[in-house]
Amino acid sequence: MGSISIIPSLKGSKMPGNVHDFMNQIGISDGNFLKVIKDCMQYLEQHGISPADLSVRHVVDIEEPGHTYLRVLFVLPMSDVSDVIKLQTQFYTDVYRDIITQHLGEKKSQLESFRRRVNIVFDIEAS
């Protein structure tokens, strides 16, 4: 069972402990991880979603030993799931790789590790 922690603020570089440990494990600095998250938020803002209206949750999922991954869940203030799916698809197609390449440099092993083990998910609050 994973544990959930909500980012108190994206201004500092303090990460919830479990996320910090996980990033260390895959060799990504907290600062670079926060830059990726901020860019994701910027992408959402460009699509009319104010950062003030969304919450970001981190879930560290341990499926089985050796298969831990981080789910970064952006909970969006939208009512239509199909809009969220479109946004998510466009994000992964057009933006995600560029964002992580920009912040993690050209270290191919780091990039692959990040892409394989950090899932960025857009969803809506279940009512």
Short mmCIF file of N, CA and C in Angstrom, two decimals:
data_model
loop_
_atom_site.label_atom_id
_atom_site.label_comp_id
_atom_site.label_asym_id
_atom_site.label_seq_id
_atom_site.Cartn_x
_atom_site.Cartn_y
_atom_site.Cartn_z
N MET A 1 0.85 -1.18 0.00
CA MET A 1 0.00 0.00 0.00
C MET A 1 0.89 1.24 0.00
N GLY A 2 0.65 2.16 -0.91
CA GLY A 2 1.46 3.37 -0.98
C GLY A 2 1.03 4.37 0.08
N SER A 3 1.85 5.36 0.27
CA SER A 3 1.46 6.42 1.21
C SER A 3 1.22 7.70 0.42
N ILE A 4 0.31 8.52 0.88
CA ILE A 4 -0.04 9.73 0.15
C ILE A 4 0.47 10.93 0.92
N SER A 5 1.08 11.85 0.23
CA SER A 5 1.45 13.10 0.87
C SER A 5 1.14 14.23 -0.11
N ILE A 6 0.67 15.32 0.40
CA ILE A 6 0.32 16.45 -0.46
C ILE A 6 1.43 17.49 -0.35
N ILE A 7 1.88 18.01 -1.47
CA ILE A 7 2.93 19.03 -1.48
C ILE A 7 2.41 20.26 -0.75
N PRO A 8 3.08 20.70 0.30
CA PRO A 8 2.61 21.91 0.97
C PRO A 8 2.84 23.14 0.10
N SER A 9 3.96 23.16 -0.60
CA SER A 9 4.27 24.32 -1.43
C SER A 9 5.30 23.89 -2.46
N LEU A 10 5.21 24.48 -3.64
CA LEU A 10 6.22 24.15 -4.66
C LEU A 10 7.34 25.18 -4.65
N LYS A 11 7.27 26.16 -3.73
CA LYS A 11 8.28 27.22 -3.73
C LYS A 11 9.61 26.73 -3.17
N GLY A 12 9.56 25.95 -2.11
CA GLY A 12 10.80 25.48 -1.50
C GLY A 12 11.31 24.25 -2.20
N SER A 13 12.36 23.69 -1.69
CA SER A 13 12.84 22.45 -2.29
C SER A 13 12.66 21.30 -1.32
N LYS A 14 11.79 21.47 -0.34
CA LYS A 14 11.54 20.39 0.61
C LYS A 14 10.51 19.44 0.01
N MET A 15 10.90 18.20 -0.07
CA MET A 15 10.00 17.19 -0.59
C MET A 15 9.50 16.34 0.58
N PRO A 16 8.30 15.77 0.45
CA PRO A 16 7.91 14.77 1.46
C PRO A 16 8.98 13.68 1.51
N GLY A 17 9.25 13.17 2.71
CA GLY A 17 10.35 12.22 2.90
C GLY A 17 10.36 11.05 1.95
N ASN A 18 9.20 10.42 1.75
CA ASN A 18 9.17 9.23 0.90
C ASN A 18 9.50 9.58 -0.56
N VAL A 19 9.08 10.76 -1.00
CA VAL A 19 9.37 11.18 -2.38
C VAL A 19 10.85 11.49 -2.51
N HIS A 20 11.40 12.17 -1.51
CA HIS A 20 12.82 12.52 -1.51
C HIS A 20 13.67 11.24 -1.60
N ASP A 21 13.32 10.25 -0.78
CA ASP A 21 14.07 8.98 -0.80
C ASP A 21 13.98 8.31 -2.16
N PHE A 22 12.80 8.34 -2.72
CA PHE A 22 12.58 7.70 -4.01
C PHE A 22 13.42 8.37 -5.10
N MET A 23 13.41 9.71 -5.11
CA MET A 23 14.20 10.44 -6.11
C MET A 23 15.69 10.14 -5.95
N ASN A 24 16.16 10.08 -4.71
CA ASN A 24 17.55 9.72 -4.46
C ASN A 24 17.86 8.36 -5.05
N GLN A 25 16.93 7.45 -4.85
CA GLN A 25 17.11 6.08 -5.31
C GLN A 25 17.29 6.01 -6.83
N ILE A 26 16.56 6.88 -7.57
CA ILE A 26 16.71 6.83 -9.03
C ILE A 26 17.66 7.92 -9.54
N GLY A 27 18.34 8.61 -8.61
CA GLY A 27 19.40 9.54 -8.99
C GLY A 27 18.94 10.87 -9.53
N ILE A 28 17.77 11.35 -9.09
CA ILE A 28 17.25 12.64 -9.56
C ILE A 28 17.23 13.59 -8.36
N SER A 29 17.70 14.81 -8.55
CA SER A 29 17.70 15.75 -7.42
C SER A 29 16.30 16.30 -7.19
N ASP A 30 16.02 16.67 -5.94
CA ASP A 30 14.72 17.26 -5.60
C ASP A 30 14.45 18.49 -6.46
N GLY A 31 15.51 19.30 -6.65
CA GLY A 31 15.35 20.54 -7.43
C GLY A 31 14.88 20.26 -8.85
N ASN A 32 15.50 19.26 -9.50
CA ASN A 32 15.10 18.92 -10.86
C ASN A 32 13.69 18.36 -10.90
N PHE A 33 13.36 17.56 -9.89
CA PHE A 33 12.02 16.99 -9.83
C PHE A 33 10.98 18.11 -9.69
N LEU A 34 11.27 19.09 -8.82
CA LEU A 34 10.33 20.20 -8.64
C LEU A 34 10.18 21.01 -9.93
N LYS A 35 11.29 21.16 -10.68
CA LYS A 35 11.20 21.89 -11.95
C LYS A 35 10.27 21.17 -12.92
N VAL A 36 10.36 19.85 -12.95
CA VAL A 36 9.48 19.06 -13.81
C VAL A 36 8.01 19.31 -13.40
N ILE A 37 7.76 19.27 -12.09
CA ILE A 37 6.39 19.46 -11.60
C ILE A 37 5.89 20.86 -11.92
N LYS A 38 6.74 21.86 -11.73
CA LYS A 38 6.35 23.25 -12.03
C LYS A 38 6.02 23.40 -13.51
N ASP A 39 6.81 22.75 -14.38
CA ASP A 39 6.52 22.82 -15.81
C ASP A 39 5.21 22.13 -16.15
N CYS A 40 4.90 21.06 -15.44
CA CYS A 40 3.61 20.39 -15.65
C CYS A 40 2.48 21.36 -15.28
N MET A 41 2.67 22.08 -14.18
CA MET A 41 1.65 23.03 -13.75
C MET A 41 1.50 24.17 -14.76
N GLN A 42 2.64 24.58 -15.33
CA GLN A 42 2.60 25.63 -16.34
C GLN A 42 1.81 25.16 -17.57
N TYR A 43 2.03 23.91 -17.95
CA TYR A 43 1.30 23.33 -19.07
C TYR A 43 -0.20 23.39 -18.80
N LEU A 44 -0.59 23.02 -17.57
CA LEU A 44 -2.01 23.04 -17.22
C LEU A 44 -2.54 24.47 -17.25
N GLU A 45 -1.72 25.39 -16.79
CA GLU A 45 -2.13 26.80 -16.77
C GLU A 45 -2.39 27.30 -18.20
N GLN A 46 -1.54 26.87 -19.12
CA GLN A 46 -1.73 27.25 -20.54
C GLN A 46 -3.05 26.70 -21.07
N HIS A 47 -3.57 25.68 -20.43
CA HIS A 47 -4.85 25.11 -20.85
C HIS A 47 -5.99 25.55 -19.94
N GLY A 48 -5.80 26.70 -19.29
CA GLY A 48 -6.89 27.32 -18.55
C GLY A 48 -7.13 26.81 -17.14
N ILE A 49 -6.17 26.07 -16.59
CA ILE A 49 -6.36 25.56 -15.23
C ILE A 49 -5.43 26.31 -14.29
N SER A 50 -6.00 27.06 -13.39
CA SER A 50 -5.21 27.85 -12.46
C SER A 50 -4.55 26.94 -11.43
N PRO A 51 -3.24 27.17 -11.16
CA PRO A 51 -2.57 26.36 -10.14
C PRO A 51 -3.28 26.40 -8.79
N ALA A 52 -3.95 27.52 -8.52
CA ALA A 52 -4.67 27.64 -7.24
C ALA A 52 -5.84 26.66 -7.15
N ASP A 53 -6.32 26.20 -8.31
CA ASP A 53 -7.50 25.33 -8.33
C ASP A 53 -7.17 23.84 -8.36
N LEU A 54 -5.88 23.52 -8.41
CA LEU A 54 -5.58 22.09 -8.48
C LEU A 54 -4.77 21.67 -7.28
N SER A 55 -4.85 20.40 -6.97
CA SER A 55 -3.98 19.89 -5.91
C SER A 55 -3.06 18.84 -6.52
N VAL A 56 -1.89 18.73 -5.91
CA VAL A 56 -0.90 17.77 -6.40
C VAL A 56 -0.66 16.78 -5.28
N ARG A 57 -0.80 15.51 -5.59
CA ARG A 57 -0.56 14.49 -4.57
C ARG A 57 0.52 13.55 -5.08
N HIS A 58 1.34 13.11 -4.16
CA HIS A 58 2.37 12.14 -4.50
C HIS A 58 1.99 10.81 -3.87
N VAL A 59 2.01 9.79 -4.66
CA VAL A 59 1.75 8.46 -4.12
C VAL A 59 2.94 7.59 -4.51
N VAL A 60 3.63 7.07 -3.50
CA VAL A 60 4.71 6.14 -3.80
C VAL A 60 4.12 4.74 -3.73
N ASP A 61 4.05 4.10 -4.87
CA ASP A 61 3.43 2.78 -4.96
C ASP A 61 4.49 1.71 -4.96
N ILE A 62 4.33 0.77 -4.06
CA ILE A 62 5.26 -0.35 -4.04
C ILE A 62 4.45 -1.57 -4.48
N GLU A 63 4.63 -1.94 -5.74
CA GLU A 63 3.85 -3.07 -6.25
C GLU A 63 4.41 -4.37 -5.71
N GLU A 64 5.70 -4.48 -5.77
CA GLU A 64 6.42 -5.64 -5.24
C GLU A 64 7.87 -5.18 -5.09
N PRO A 65 8.67 -5.86 -4.33
CA PRO A 65 10.05 -5.39 -4.15
C PRO A 65 10.73 -5.15 -5.50
N GLY A 66 11.38 -4.00 -5.61
CA GLY A 66 12.06 -3.68 -6.86
C GLY A 66 11.19 -3.01 -7.89
N HIS A 67 9.90 -2.89 -7.62
CA HIS A 67 8.99 -2.26 -8.58
C HIS A 67 8.25 -1.08 -7.96
N THR A 68 9.03 -0.24 -7.31
CA THR A 68 8.44 0.95 -6.71
C THR A 68 8.36 2.03 -7.78
N TYR A 69 7.27 2.76 -7.83
CA TYR A 69 7.25 3.91 -8.72
C TYR A 69 6.46 5.03 -8.06
N LEU A 70 6.66 6.21 -8.57
CA LEU A 70 6.02 7.38 -8.01
C LEU A 70 4.90 7.83 -8.93
N ARG A 71 3.72 7.99 -8.38
CA ARG A 71 2.62 8.55 -9.14
C ARG A 71 2.42 9.98 -8.66
N VAL A 72 2.53 10.93 -9.57
CA VAL A 72 2.26 12.33 -9.24
C VAL A 72 0.89 12.61 -9.81
N LEU A 73 -0.05 12.83 -8.91
CA LEU A 73 -1.44 12.96 -9.31
C LEU A 73 -1.86 14.42 -9.26
N PHE A 74 -2.20 14.98 -10.40
CA PHE A 74 -2.73 16.33 -10.47
C PHE A 74 -4.25 16.20 -10.46
N VAL A 75 -4.88 16.70 -9.41
CA VAL A 75 -6.34 16.64 -9.34
C VAL A 75 -6.87 17.95 -9.89
N LEU A 76 -7.58 17.86 -11.01
CA LEU A 76 -7.99 19.05 -11.74
C LEU A 76 -9.44 19.44 -11.43
N PRO A 77 -9.71 20.75 -11.49
CA PRO A 77 -11.07 21.23 -11.22
C PRO A 77 -11.94 21.16 -12.47
N MET A 78 -12.09 19.98 -13.03
CA MET A 78 -12.88 19.82 -14.25
C MET A 78 -13.97 18.81 -13.97
N SER A 79 -15.03 18.88 -14.77
CA SER A 79 -16.11 17.94 -14.52
C SER A 79 -16.17 16.84 -15.57
N ASP A 80 -15.55 17.06 -16.70
CA ASP A 80 -15.66 16.09 -17.79
C ASP A 80 -14.38 15.26 -17.92
N VAL A 81 -14.53 13.97 -17.67
CA VAL A 81 -13.37 13.06 -17.73
C VAL A 81 -12.74 13.05 -19.12
N SER A 82 -13.55 13.15 -20.16
CA SER A 82 -12.98 13.09 -21.52
C SER A 82 -12.06 14.28 -21.78
N ASP A 83 -12.36 15.45 -21.18
CA ASP A 83 -11.46 16.61 -21.31
C ASP A 83 -10.11 16.32 -20.66
N VAL A 84 -10.17 15.67 -19.52
CA VAL A 84 -8.94 15.33 -18.79
C VAL A 84 -8.11 14.34 -19.60
N ILE A 85 -8.78 13.35 -20.19
CA ILE A 85 -8.07 12.35 -21.00
C ILE A 85 -7.39 13.01 -22.19
N LYS A 86 -8.09 13.95 -22.84
CA LYS A 86 -7.49 14.67 -23.97
C LYS A 86 -6.25 15.44 -23.54
N LEU A 87 -6.38 16.12 -22.41
CA LEU A 87 -5.28 16.91 -21.86
C LEU A 87 -4.08 16.01 -21.55
N GLN A 88 -4.36 14.88 -20.93
CA GLN A 88 -3.31 13.93 -20.55
C GLN A 88 -2.61 13.38 -21.79
N THR A 89 -3.39 13.01 -22.79
CA THR A 89 -2.83 12.43 -24.01
C THR A 89 -1.94 13.44 -24.72
N GLN A 90 -2.44 14.66 -24.84
CA GLN A 90 -1.68 15.72 -25.50
C GLN A 90 -0.39 15.99 -24.72
N PHE A 91 -0.49 15.97 -23.41
CA PHE A 91 0.66 16.21 -22.54
C PHE A 91 1.76 15.18 -22.80
N TYR A 92 1.38 13.91 -22.80
CA TYR A 92 2.37 12.85 -23.01
C TYR A 92 2.93 12.86 -24.43
N THR A 93 2.09 13.24 -25.39
CA THR A 93 2.53 13.24 -26.78
C THR A 93 3.45 14.42 -27.07
N ASP A 94 3.07 15.60 -26.57
CA ASP A 94 3.75 16.83 -27.00
C ASP A 94 4.75 17.41 -26.01
N VAL A 95 4.57 17.16 -24.73
CA VAL A 95 5.26 17.97 -23.74
C VAL A 95 6.19 17.20 -22.81
N TYR A 96 5.75 16.06 -22.34
CA TYR A 96 6.41 15.39 -21.22
C TYR A 96 7.90 15.12 -21.48
N ARG A 97 8.20 14.54 -22.62
CA ARG A 97 9.60 14.21 -22.91
C ARG A 97 10.47 15.47 -22.94
N ASP A 98 9.95 16.54 -23.56
CA ASP A 98 10.71 17.80 -23.61
C ASP A 98 10.98 18.34 -22.22
N ILE A 99 9.99 18.30 -21.36
CA ILE A 99 10.14 18.81 -20.00
C ILE A 99 11.24 18.05 -19.26
N ILE A 100 11.15 16.74 -19.28
CA ILE A 100 12.15 16.00 -18.49
C ILE A 100 13.54 16.07 -19.12
N THR A 101 13.61 16.13 -20.45
CA THR A 101 14.91 16.27 -21.10
C THR A 101 15.56 17.58 -20.69
N GLN A 102 14.74 18.63 -20.66
CA GLN A 102 15.24 19.96 -20.32
C GLN A 102 15.81 19.99 -18.90
N HIS A 103 15.17 19.32 -17.97
CA HIS A 103 15.60 19.42 -16.58
C HIS A 103 16.57 18.33 -16.14
N LEU A 104 16.59 17.23 -16.84
CA LEU A 104 17.49 16.15 -16.42
C LEU A 104 18.69 16.05 -17.33
N GLY A 105 18.79 16.96 -18.29
CA GLY A 105 19.95 16.96 -19.18
C GLY A 105 19.91 15.77 -20.12
N GLU A 106 21.05 15.37 -20.56
CA GLU A 106 21.12 14.32 -21.57
C GLU A 106 21.54 12.97 -21.00
N LYS A 107 21.49 12.83 -19.69
CA LYS A 107 21.87 11.54 -19.10
C LYS A 107 20.79 10.53 -19.42
N LYS A 108 21.03 9.76 -20.44
CA LYS A 108 20.00 8.86 -20.96
C LYS A 108 19.46 7.90 -19.89
N SER A 109 20.34 7.37 -19.07
CA SER A 109 19.88 6.40 -18.08
C SER A 109 18.95 7.07 -17.07
N GLN A 110 19.25 8.33 -16.70
CA GLN A 110 18.39 9.06 -15.78
C GLN A 110 17.03 9.33 -16.41
N LEU A 111 17.05 9.76 -17.66
CA LEU A 111 15.81 10.06 -18.37
C LEU A 111 14.91 8.83 -18.42
N GLU A 112 15.51 7.72 -18.81
CA GLU A 112 14.72 6.49 -18.94
C GLU A 112 14.18 6.05 -17.60
N SER A 113 15.01 6.15 -16.58
CA SER A 113 14.60 5.75 -15.24
C SER A 113 13.43 6.62 -14.78
N PHE A 114 13.55 7.92 -15.04
CA PHE A 114 12.50 8.85 -14.63
C PHE A 114 11.20 8.53 -15.37
N ARG A 115 11.29 8.37 -16.68
CA ARG A 115 10.08 8.12 -17.47
C ARG A 115 9.42 6.80 -17.11
N ARG A 116 10.26 5.82 -16.77
CA ARG A 116 9.71 4.50 -16.46
C ARG A 116 9.11 4.47 -15.06
N ARG A 117 9.66 5.28 -14.14
CA ARG A 117 9.29 5.12 -12.74
C ARG A 117 8.53 6.29 -12.13
N VAL A 118 8.31 7.35 -12.91
CA VAL A 118 7.50 8.46 -12.41
C VAL A 118 6.32 8.62 -13.36
N ASN A 119 5.14 8.34 -12.86
CA ASN A 119 3.93 8.48 -13.67
C ASN A 119 3.24 9.78 -13.30
N ILE A 120 3.06 10.65 -14.29
CA ILE A 120 2.33 11.89 -14.03
C ILE A 120 0.92 11.69 -14.54
N VAL A 121 -0.03 11.82 -13.63
CA VAL A 121 -1.41 11.47 -13.93
C VAL A 121 -2.31 12.66 -13.68
N PHE A 122 -3.18 12.95 -14.64
CA PHE A 122 -4.20 13.98 -14.46
C PHE A 122 -5.51 13.28 -14.16
N ASP A 123 -6.23 13.79 -13.20
CA ASP A 123 -7.51 13.18 -12.86
C ASP A 123 -8.42 14.24 -12.28
N ILE A 124 -9.66 13.87 -12.03
CA ILE A 124 -10.59 14.80 -11.38
C ILE A 124 -11.01 14.21 -10.04
N GLU A 125 -11.37 15.09 -9.14
CA GLU A 125 -11.79 14.66 -7.81
C GLU A 125 -13.08 13.86 -7.97
N ALA A 126 -13.10 12.65 -7.45
CA ALA A 126 -14.34 11.86 -7.51
C ALA A 126 -15.36 12.51 -6.58
N SER A 127 -16.56 12.75 -7.13
CA SER A 127 -17.56 13.44 -6.29
C SER A 127 -18.51 12.44 -5.65
#
